[in-house]
């Protein structure tokens, strides 16, 4: 079973608030990813990282930012949340050179 | 833009029936993965197929990769309520090695 954790699992916040979604993995994987998932739509990659101090934007434009200071930790921050940010956010990791990804349980974000 | 189309989008059948879901593209993939996602959880990898024509079996689930590596199918024999979930396919692009995701097939197996 994959050891990748996300907190919080559910979050309801008001517009304009700053939030950080946490993601940690204990598998020692170099690559980590953040996806946005909406019902009936494919997973959209918003950020990824190849390792410590590496961060890249994915193919979906996002107002969020990420950091990778430690291998196991890949937090995602929204400086000013808006209702359009309401979605399911999934964190994943994989070994360098492999494409199989291991997912956390997700954070369901609702911005009111 | 590479696309992976999954069909059907939604399928609801009775326990014990057989079913097949599809993952199609006009692009070639170096490999393709199938995941199952249950409500409130992240996707879990079921299988990776790599070679054109490859068939892999996982208990009652049979996965096939098309000969041209552009499509894949998942066949479930004697479906059970525990098979309920969102089935996602994801292909590794042959051109840039990025992972391309399908939108999924939502499967409900009624007891």
Coordinates of N, CA and C in Angstrom, one line a residue:
Chain A
X1 N 0.8 -1.2 0.0 CA 0.0 0.0 0.0 C 0.9 1.3 0.0
X2 N 0.5 2.2 -0.8 CA 1.3 3.4 -1.0 C 1.2 4.3 0.3
X3 N 2.4 4.9 0.6 CA 2.4 5.7 1.8 C 2.5 7.2 1.4
X4 N 1.4 7.7 1.1 CA 1.4 9.1 0.7 C 0.1 9.8 1.3
X5 N 0.4 10.9 2.0 CA -0.7 11.4 2.8 C -1.0 12.9 2.4
X6 N -2.2 13.2 2.6 CA -2.7 14.6 2.3 C -3.5 15.1 3.4
X7 N -3.3 16.3 3.8 CA -4.1 17.0 4.8 C -4.3 18.4 4.4
X8 N -5.5 19.0 4.7 CA -6.6 18.3 5.2 C -7.3 17.5 4.2
X9 N -8.2 16.6 4.6 CA -9.0 15.8 3.6 C -10.2 16.7 3.0
X10 N -10.7 17.5 3.9 CA -11.8 18.4 3.4 C -11.5 19.8 4.0
X11 N -11.8 20.8 3.2 CA -11.6 22.2 3.6 C -12.7 23.1 3.0
X12 N -13.3 23.9 3.8 CA -14.3 24.9 3.3 C -13.8 26.2 3.8
X13 N -13.5 27.1 2.9 CA -12.9 28.4 3.3 C -13.6 29.5 2.5
X14 N -13.5 30.8 3.0 CA -14.0 31.9 2.3 C -13.1 32.5 1.3
X15 N -13.7 33.2 0.4 CA -12.9 33.9 -0.7 C -11.8 34.8 -0.1
X16 N -10.7 34.8 -0.7 CA -9.6 35.6 -0.3 C -8.6 35.1 0.7
X17 N -9.0 33.9 1.3 CA -8.1 33.3 2.3 C -6.9 32.7 1.6
X18 N -5.8 32.6 2.4 CA -4.6 31.9 2.0 C -4.7 30.5 2.6
X19 N -4.4 29.5 1.7 CA -4.4 28.1 2.2 C -3.2 27.4 1.7
X20 N -2.8 26.4 2.5 CA -1.8 25.4 2.1 C -2.3 24.0 2.2
X21 N -2.2 23.3 1.1 CA -2.5 21.9 1.1 C -1.3 21.1 1.3
X22 N -1.3 20.2 2.3 CA -0.1 19.4 2.6 C -0.1 18.1 1.9
X23 N 1.2 17.6 1.5 CA 1.3 16.3 0.9 C 2.7 15.8 1.3
X24 N 2.7 14.6 1.8 CA 3.9 13.9 2.3 C 3.9 12.5 1.8
X25 N 5.1 12.0 1.4 CA 5.3 10.6 1.1 C 6.5 10.0 1.8
X26 N 6.4 8.7 2.1 CA 7.5 8.1 2.9 C 8.2 7.0 2.0
X27 N 8.0 7.1 0.7 CA 8.6 6.1 -0.2 C 9.9 6.5 -0.8
X28 N 10.3 7.7 -0.5 CA 11.6 8.2 -1.0 C 11.6 8.5 -2.5
X29 N 10.3 8.7 -3.0 CA 10.2 9.0 -4.5 C 10.7 10.4 -4.8
X30 N 11.4 10.5 -5.9 CA 12.0 11.8 -6.3 C 10.9 12.7 -7.0
X31 N 10.0 12.1 -7.8 CA 9.0 12.8 -8.5 C 7.7 13.0 -7.7
X32 N 7.2 14.2 -7.7 CA 5.9 14.4 -7.0 C 5.0 15.3 -7.9
X33 N 3.7 15.2 -7.8 CA 2.8 15.9 -8.7 C 1.6 16.4 -7.9
X34 N 1.0 17.5 -8.4 CA -0.3 17.9 -7.9 C -1.2 17.9 -9.1
X35 N -2.4 17.3 -8.9 CA -3.5 17.3 -9.9 C -4.7 17.9 -9.4
X36 N -5.5 18.5 -10.3 CA -6.9 18.9 -10.0 C -7.8 18.0 -10.7
X37 N -8.9 17.5 -10.0 CA -9.8 16.6 -10.6 C -11.2 17.1 -10.3
X38 N -12.0 17.3 -11.4 CA -13.4 17.7 -11.4 C -14.2 16.5 -11.9
X39 N -15.4 16.4 -11.5 CA -16.3 15.2 -11.9 C -16.4 15.2 -13.5
X40 N -16.2 14.0 -14.0 CA -16.3 13.7 -15.4 C -15.2 14.3 -16.3
X41 N -14.2 14.8 -15.6 CA -13.0 15.4 -16.4 C -11.8 14.6 -16.1
X42 N -10.8 14.7 -17.0 CA -9.6 14.0 -16.8 C -8.8 14.7 -15.7
X43 N -7.8 14.1 -15.1 CA -6.9 14.7 -14.1 C -6.1 15.8 -14.9
X44 N -6.0 16.9 -14.3 CA -5.2 18.0 -14.8 C -4.0 18.2 -14.0
X45 N -2.8 18.1 -14.6 CA -1.6 18.3 -13.9 C -1.3 19.8 -13.7
X46 N -1.2 20.3 -12.4 CA -1.0 21.7 -12.2 C 0.5 22.0 -11.7
X47 N 1.1 21.1 -11.1 CA 2.5 21.2 -10.7 C 3.2 19.9 -10.6
X48 N 4.5 19.9 -10.8 CA 5.3 18.7 -10.6 C 6.7 19.0 -10.2
X49 N 7.4 18.0 -9.7 CA 8.8 18.2 -9.2 C 9.6 17.0 -9.4
X50 N 10.8 17.2 -9.9 CA 11.7 16.1 -10.1 C 12.6 15.7 -8.9
X51 N 12.5 16.6 -7.9 CA 13.3 16.4 -6.7 C 13.5 17.7 -5.9
X52 N 14.3 17.7 -4.9 CA 14.5 18.9 -4.0 C 14.9 20.1 -4.9
X53 N 14.2 21.2 -4.6 CA 14.4 22.5 -5.2 C 14.0 22.5 -6.7
X54 N 13.3 21.5 -7.2 CA 12.8 21.5 -8.5 C 11.3 21.6 -8.5
X55 N 10.8 22.6 -9.2 CA 9.3 22.7 -9.3 C 9.0 23.2 -10.8
X56 N 8.0 22.6 -11.3 CA 7.6 22.9 -12.7 C 6.0 23.1 -12.7
X57 N 5.6 24.0 -13.6 CA 4.1 24.1 -13.8 C 3.7 23.1 -14.8
X58 N 2.5 22.6 -14.6 CA 1.9 21.6 -15.4 C 1.1 22.2 -16.6
X59 N 0.3 21.4 -17.2 CA -0.4 21.9 -18.4 C -1.7 22.6 -18.1
X60 N -2.1 22.7 -16.8 CA -3.3 23.5 -16.5 C -2.8 24.7 -15.7
X61 N -3.2 25.9 -16.3 CA -2.8 27.1 -15.6 C -3.4 27.2 -14.2
X62 N -2.6 27.5 -13.3 CA -3.0 27.6 -11.9 C -2.5 28.8 -11.2
X63 N -3.2 29.3 -10.3 CA -2.7 30.4 -9.5 C -2.1 30.0 -8.2
X64 N -1.8 28.7 -8.1 CA -1.2 28.1 -6.9 C 0.3 28.1 -7.1
X65 N 1.0 27.9 -6.0 CA 2.5 27.7 -6.0 C 2.8 26.5 -5.2
X66 N 4.0 25.9 -5.5 CA 4.5 24.8 -4.7 C 5.9 25.0 -4.3
X67 N 6.4 24.2 -3.4 CA 7.8 24.2 -3.0 C 8.2 22.8 -2.7
X68 N 9.5 22.5 -2.8 CA 10.0 21.2 -2.6 C 11.4 21.4 -1.9
X69 N 11.3 21.6 -0.6 CA 12.5 21.8 0.3 C 13.0 20.4 0.8
X70 N 12.1 19.5 1.0 CA 12.5 18.1 1.4 C 11.9 17.1 0.4
X71 N 12.6 16.0 0.2 CA 12.1 15.0 -0.7 C 10.7 14.5 -0.4
X72 N 10.4 14.4 0.9 CA 9.1 13.8 1.2 C 7.9 14.8 1.3
X73 N 8.2 16.1 1.1 CA 7.2 17.0 1.3 C 6.9 17.9 0.1
X74 N 5.7 18.1 -0.3 CA 5.4 18.9 -1.5 C 4.1 19.7 -1.3
X75 N 4.2 20.8 -0.5 CA 2.9 21.5 -0.2 C 2.5 22.4 -1.4
X76 N 1.2 22.6 -1.5 CA 0.6 23.5 -2.5 C -0.1 24.7 -1.8
X77 N 0.2 25.9 -2.2 CA -0.3 27.1 -1.6 C -1.2 27.9 -2.6
X78 N -2.3 28.3 -2.1 CA -3.2 29.3 -2.8 C -3.1 30.6 -2.0
X79 N -2.6 31.7 -2.6 CA -2.4 32.9 -1.8 C -3.8 33.6 -1.5
X80 N -4.7 33.5 -2.5 CA -6.0 34.1 -2.3 C -7.1 33.2 -3.0
X81 N -7.7 32.4 -2.2 CA -8.7 31.5 -2.8 C -9.9 32.1 -3.4
X82 N -10.4 31.5 -4.5 CA -11.6 32.0 -5.1 C -12.5 30.8 -5.4
X83 N -13.8 31.1 -5.6 CA -14.8 30.0 -5.8 C -14.3 29.1 -7.0
X84 N -13.6 29.7 -8.0 CA -13.2 28.8 -9.1 C -12.1 27.8 -8.7
X85 N -11.6 28.0 -7.5 CA -10.6 27.0 -7.0 C -11.2 25.8 -6.4
X86 N -12.6 25.8 -6.3 CA -13.3 24.7 -5.7 C -13.0 23.4 -6.6
X87 N -12.5 22.4 -6.0 CA -12.1 21.2 -6.7 C -11.6 20.1 -5.8
X88 N -11.3 19.0 -6.3 CA -10.5 17.9 -5.6 C -9.1 18.1 -6.0
X89 N -8.2 18.1 -5.1 CA -6.7 18.2 -5.3 C -6.1 16.9 -4.9
X90 N -5.4 16.3 -5.9 CA -4.7 15.0 -5.6 C -3.2 15.2 -5.7
X91 N -2.5 14.6 -4.8 CA -1.0 14.6 -4.8 C -0.6 13.2 -5.1
X92 N 0.5 13.1 -5.9 CA 1.0 11.8 -6.3 C 2.5 11.8 -6.3
X93 N 3.1 10.6 -6.3 CA 4.6 10.5 -6.4 C 4.9 9.3 -7.3
X94 N 6.2 9.4 -7.8 CA 6.7 8.2 -8.5 C 8.2 8.2 -8.5
X95 N 8.7 7.0 -8.8 CA 10.2 6.9 -8.8 C 10.7 7.6 -10.0
X96 N 11.9 8.2 -10.0 CA 12.5 8.8 -11.1 C 12.7 7.8 -12.2
X97 N 12.2 8.1 -13.4 CA 12.3 7.2 -14.5 C 11.2 6.3 -14.7
X98 N 10.2 6.3 -13.7 CA 9.0 5.4 -13.8 C 7.8 6.3 -14.0
X99 N 6.8 5.7 -14.6 CA 5.6 6.5 -14.9 C 4.4 6.2 -14.0
X100 N 4.5 5.0 -13.3 CA 3.5 4.6 -12.4 C 3.4 5.5 -11.2
X101 N 2.2 6.1 -10.9 CA 2.1 7.0 -9.9 C 1.3 6.5 -8.7
X102 N 1.7 7.0 -7.5 CA 1.0 6.6 -6.3 C 0.3 7.8 -5.7
X103 N -1.0 7.7 -5.5 CA -1.7 8.9 -5.1 C -2.1 8.9 -3.6
X104 N -2.2 10.1 -3.1 CA -2.8 10.3 -1.8 C -4.3 10.3 -1.9
X105 N -5.0 10.4 -0.8 CA -6.5 10.3 -0.8 C -7.2 11.6 -1.3
X106 N -6.4 12.7 -1.4 CA -7.0 13.9 -2.0 C -7.5 14.9 -0.9
X107 N -7.6 16.1 -1.3 CA -8.2 17.2 -0.5 C -9.3 17.8 -1.3
X108 N -10.5 17.7 -0.7 CA -11.7 18.3 -1.3 C -11.8 19.7 -0.8
X109 N -11.6 20.7 -1.7 CA -11.6 22.1 -1.3 C -12.8 22.8 -1.9
X110 N -13.5 23.5 -1.0 CA -14.7 24.3 -1.3 C -14.4 25.8 -0.9
X111 N -14.5 26.7 -1.9 CA -14.3 28.1 -1.6 C -15.6 28.8 -1.7
X112 N -16.1 29.4 -0.7 CA -17.4 30.0 -0.7 C -17.3 31.6 -0.9
Chain B
X1 N -2.8 18.3 -29.6 CA -3.0 17.8 -28.2 C -3.4 16.4 -28.2
X2 N -2.7 15.6 -27.4 CA -3.0 14.2 -27.4 C -4.2 14.0 -26.5
X3 N -5.1 13.1 -26.9 CA -6.3 12.8 -26.1 C -6.5 11.3 -25.9
X4 N -7.0 11.0 -24.7 CA -7.4 9.6 -24.4 C -8.9 9.6 -24.2
X5 N -9.6 9.0 -25.0 CA -11.1 8.9 -24.8 C -11.5 7.6 -24.2
X6 N -12.2 7.7 -23.1 CA -12.7 6.5 -22.4 C -14.2 6.3 -22.7
X7 N -14.6 5.1 -22.9 CA -16.0 4.8 -23.1 C -16.4 3.5 -22.5
X8 N -17.6 3.3 -22.0 CA -18.6 4.4 -21.9 C -18.1 5.4 -20.7
X9 N -18.8 6.5 -20.6 CA -18.5 7.4 -19.5 C -19.1 6.8 -18.2
X10 N -20.2 6.1 -18.3 CA -20.9 5.6 -17.2 C -21.5 4.3 -17.5
X11 N -21.4 3.3 -16.6 CA -22.0 2.0 -16.8 C -22.5 1.4 -15.5
X12 N -23.7 1.0 -15.5 CA -24.3 0.4 -14.3 C -24.9 -0.9 -14.7
X13 N -24.4 -2.0 -14.1 CA -24.9 -3.4 -14.4 C -25.1 -4.2 -13.2
X14 N -25.7 -5.3 -13.3 CA -26.0 -6.2 -12.2 C -24.8 -7.1 -11.9
X15 N -24.7 -7.4 -10.7 CA -23.6 -8.4 -10.2 C -23.7 -9.7 -11.1
X16 N -22.5 -10.1 -11.4 CA -22.4 -11.4 -12.2 C -22.3 -11.2 -13.7
X17 N -22.6 -10.0 -14.2 CA -22.5 -9.7 -15.6 C -21.1 -9.4 -16.0
X18 N -20.8 -9.6 -17.3 CA -19.5 -9.2 -17.8 C -19.5 -7.8 -18.5
X19 N -18.4 -7.2 -18.5 CA -18.4 -5.8 -19.1 C -17.0 -5.6 -19.7
X20 N -17.0 -4.6 -20.7 CA -15.7 -4.2 -21.2 C -15.8 -2.6 -21.3
X21 N -14.7 -2.0 -20.9 CA -14.6 -0.6 -21.1 C -13.3 -0.3 -21.9
X22 N -13.4 0.9 -22.6 CA -12.3 1.1 -23.6 C -11.6 2.5 -23.4
X23 N -10.4 2.5 -23.9 CA -9.6 3.7 -23.8 C -8.9 3.8 -25.2
X24 N -9.3 4.9 -25.9 CA -8.9 5.0 -27.3 C -8.2 6.4 -27.6
X25 N -7.3 6.3 -28.5 CA -6.6 7.5 -28.9 C -6.1 7.4 -30.4
X26 N -5.8 8.5 -31.0 CA -5.2 8.5 -32.3 C -3.7 8.5 -32.2
X27 N -3.2 8.7 -31.0 CA -1.7 8.8 -30.7 C -1.2 7.4 -30.2
X28 N 0.1 7.3 -30.4 CA 0.8 6.1 -30.0 C 1.4 6.3 -28.6
X29 N 1.2 5.3 -27.7 CA 1.7 5.4 -26.3 C 2.8 4.4 -26.1
X30 N 3.9 4.7 -25.4 CA 4.9 3.8 -25.1 C 4.5 2.8 -24.0
X31 N 3.5 3.2 -23.2 CA 2.9 2.3 -22.2 C 1.6 2.9 -21.8
X32 N 0.8 2.1 -21.2 CA -0.5 2.6 -20.7 C -0.8 1.9 -19.4
X33 N -1.4 2.8 -18.5 CA -1.7 2.3 -17.2 C -3.2 2.4 -16.9
X34 N -3.7 1.5 -16.1 CA -5.1 1.5 -15.6 C -5.1 1.7 -14.1
X35 N -6.0 2.6 -13.7 CA -6.2 2.9 -12.3 C -7.7 2.7 -11.9
X36 N -7.9 2.4 -10.6 CA -9.3 2.4 -10.1 C -9.3 3.4 -9.0
X37 N -10.4 4.3 -9.0 CA -10.5 5.3 -7.9 C -11.9 5.1 -7.3
X38 N -11.8 4.9 -5.9 CA -13.1 4.8 -5.2 C -13.5 6.2 -4.6
X39 N -14.7 6.4 -4.4 CA -15.2 7.7 -3.9 C -14.4 8.2 -2.6
X40 N -13.9 9.4 -2.7 CA -13.2 9.9 -1.5 C -11.8 9.5 -1.4
X41 N -11.3 8.8 -2.4 CA -9.9 8.3 -2.4 C -9.1 8.7 -3.7
X42 N -7.8 8.5 -3.7 CA -7.0 8.8 -4.9 C -7.0 7.5 -5.7
X43 N -6.6 7.7 -7.0 CA -6.5 6.5 -7.9 C -5.5 5.5 -7.4
X44 N -5.8 4.2 -7.7 CA -4.8 3.2 -7.3 C -4.4 2.4 -8.6
X45 N -3.2 2.3 -8.8 CA -2.7 1.6 -10.0 C -3.1 0.1 -10.0
X46 N -3.7 -0.3 -11.1 CA -4.0 -1.7 -11.3 C -3.0 -2.4 -12.1
X47 N -2.6 -1.9 -13.3 CA -1.7 -2.6 -14.2 C -1.1 -1.6 -15.1
X48 N 0.1 -2.0 -15.7 CA 0.7 -1.2 -16.8 C 0.9 -2.2 -17.9
X49 N 0.5 -1.8 -19.1 CA 0.8 -2.6 -20.3 C 1.8 -1.9 -21.2
X50 N 2.7 -2.6 -21.8 CA 3.8 -2.0 -22.4 C 4.0 -2.4 -23.9
X51 N 3.7 -3.6 -24.2 CA 3.9 -4.2 -25.5 C 2.6 -4.2 -26.3
X52 N 2.7 -3.8 -27.6 CA 1.5 -3.9 -28.4 C 0.9 -5.3 -28.4
X53 N -0.4 -5.5 -28.2 CA -1.0 -6.8 -28.2 C -0.9 -7.5 -26.8
X54 N -0.3 -6.9 -25.9 CA -0.1 -7.5 -24.6 C -1.4 -7.7 -23.8
X55 N -1.5 -8.8 -23.2 CA -2.7 -9.1 -22.3 C -2.2 -9.4 -20.9
X56 N -2.8 -8.7 -20.0 CA -2.5 -9.0 -18.6 C -3.8 -9.3 -17.8
X57 N -3.7 -10.2 -16.9 CA -4.9 -10.6 -16.1 C -4.6 -10.4 -14.6
X58 N -5.6 -9.8 -14.0 CA -5.6 -9.6 -12.6 C -6.9 -10.1 -12.0
X59 N -6.9 -11.4 -11.6 CA -8.1 -12.1 -11.1 C -9.1 -12.0 -12.2
X60 N -10.3 -11.3 -12.0 CA -11.3 -11.3 -13.0 C -11.2 -10.2 -14.0
X61 N -10.1 -9.4 -13.9 CA -9.9 -8.3 -14.8 C -8.9 -8.7 -15.8
X62 N -9.2 -8.4 -17.1 CA -8.3 -8.7 -18.2 C -8.0 -7.4 -18.9
X63 N -6.8 -7.0 -19.1 CA -6.4 -5.8 -19.7 C -5.7 -6.1 -21.0
X64 N -6.0 -5.4 -22.1 CA -5.3 -5.6 -23.3 C -4.8 -4.3 -23.9
X65 N -3.6 -4.3 -24.4 CA -3.1 -3.1 -25.1 C -3.2 -3.4 -26.6
X66 N -3.7 -2.4 -27.4 CA -3.8 -2.6 -28.8 C -2.5 -2.9 -29.5
X67 N -2.6 -3.6 -30.7 CA -1.4 -3.9 -31.4 C -0.6 -2.7 -31.8
X68 N -1.3 -1.6 -32.1 CA -0.6 -0.4 -32.5 C -0.3 0.6 -31.4
X69 N -0.6 0.1 -30.2 CA -0.4 0.9 -28.9 C -1.1 2.2 -28.9
X70 N -2.3 2.2 -29.5 CA -3.1 3.4 -29.5 C -4.4 3.3 -28.6
X71 N -4.6 2.1 -28.2 CA -5.9 1.8 -27.5 C -5.7 0.7 -26.5
X72 N -6.7 0.6 -25.6 CA -6.6 -0.5 -24.6 C -8.0 -0.8 -24.1
X73 N -8.2 -2.0 -23.6 CA -9.5 -2.3 -23.1 C -9.3 -3.0 -21.7
X74 N -10.4 -2.9 -20.9 CA -10.5 -3.6 -19.6 C -11.7 -4.4 -19.6
X75 N -11.6 -5.7 -19.5 CA -12.7 -6.6 -19.4 C -12.9 -7.2 -18.0
X76 N -14.1 -7.1 -17.5 CA -14.3 -7.7 -16.1 C -15.3 -8.8 -16.3
X77 N -14.9 -10.0 -15.8 CA -15.8 -11.1 -15.8 C -16.5 -11.3 -14.5
X78 N -17.8 -11.6 -14.6 CA -18.6 -11.8 -13.3 C -18.4 -10.7 -12.3
X79 N -18.8 -9.5 -12.8 CA -18.6 -8.3 -11.9 C -19.2 -8.4 -10.6
X80 N -18.5 -7.8 -9.6 CA -19.0 -7.8 -8.2 C -19.1 -6.4 -7.7
X81 N -19.9 -6.2 -6.7 CA -20.1 -4.8 -6.1 C -18.8 -4.2 -5.7
X82 N -17.8 -5.0 -5.3 CA -16.5 -4.4 -5.0 C -15.7 -3.9 -6.2
X83 N -16.2 -4.1 -7.4 CA -15.6 -3.6 -8.6 C -16.0 -2.2 -8.9
X84 N -17.0 -1.7 -8.2 CA -17.6 -0.3 -8.3 C -16.4 0.7 -8.1
X85 N -16.4 1.7 -9.0 CA -15.4 2.7 -8.9 C -15.3 3.4 -10.3
X86 N -14.3 4.4 -10.3 CA -14.0 5.1 -11.5 C -12.7 4.5 -12.0
X87 N -12.8 4.0 -13.3 CA -11.6 3.4 -13.9 C -11.0 4.4 -14.9
X88 N -9.7 4.7 -14.6 CA -9.0 5.7 -15.4 C -7.9 5.0 -16.1
X89 N -7.7 5.4 -17.4 CA -6.5 5.0 -18.1 C -5.6 6.2 -18.3
X90 N -4.3 5.9 -18.4 CA -3.3 7.0 -18.6 C -2.2 6.4 -19.5
X91 N -1.9 7.2 -20.5 CA -0.9 6.7 -21.5 C 0.3 7.6 -21.4
X92 N 1.5 6.9 -21.6 CA 2.7 7.7 -21.7 C 3.0 8.0 -23.1
X93 N 3.0 9.3 -23.4 CA 3.2 9.7 -24.8 C 4.5 9.2 -25.4
X94 N 4.4 8.7 -26.6 CA 5.6 8.2 -27.3 C 6.5 9.3 -27.7
X95 N 6.0 10.6 -27.8 CA 6.8 11.7 -28.3 C 7.4 12.5 -27.2
X96 N 6.8 12.7 -26.1 CA 7.4 13.5 -25.0 C 7.4 12.9 -23.6
X97 N 6.9 11.6 -23.6 CA 7.0 10.8 -22.3 C 6.1 11.4 -21.2
X98 N 5.2 12.3 -21.5 CA 4.3 12.9 -20.5 C 3.1 11.9 -20.4
X99 N 2.5 11.9 -19.2 CA 1.4 11.1 -18.9 C 0.1 11.8 -19.3
X100 N -0.7 11.1 -20.2 CA -2.0 11.7 -20.7 C -3.1 10.9 -20.0
X101 N -4.0 11.6 -19.4 CA -5.1 10.9 -18.7 C -6.4 10.9 -19.5
X102 N -7.2 9.8 -19.3 CA -8.6 9.8 -19.8 C -9.5 10.4 -18.7
X103 N -10.7 10.6 -19.1 CA -11.7 11.2 -18.1 C -12.3 10.1 -17.2
X104 N -12.1 8.8 -17.6 CA -12.6 7.8 -16.7 C -14.0 7.2 -17.1
X105 N -14.2 6.0 -16.7 CA -15.5 5.3 -16.8 C -16.0 5.0 -15.4
X106 N -17.1 5.6 -15.1 CA -17.7 5.4 -13.8 C -18.5 4.1 -13.8
X107 N -18.1 3.1 -13.0 CA -18.7 1.8 -13.1 C -19.5 1.5 -11.7
X108 N -20.7 1.1 -11.9 CA -21.5 0.7 -10.7 C -22.0 -0.7 -10.9
X109 N -21.7 -1.5 -9.9 CA -22.2 -2.9 -9.9 C -23.2 -3.1 -8.9
X110 N -24.4 -3.4 -9.3 CA -25.6 -3.5 -8.3 C -25.7 -4.9 -7.8
X111 N -25.9 -5.1 -6.5 CA -26.0 -6.5 -6.0 C -27.3 -7.1 -6.4

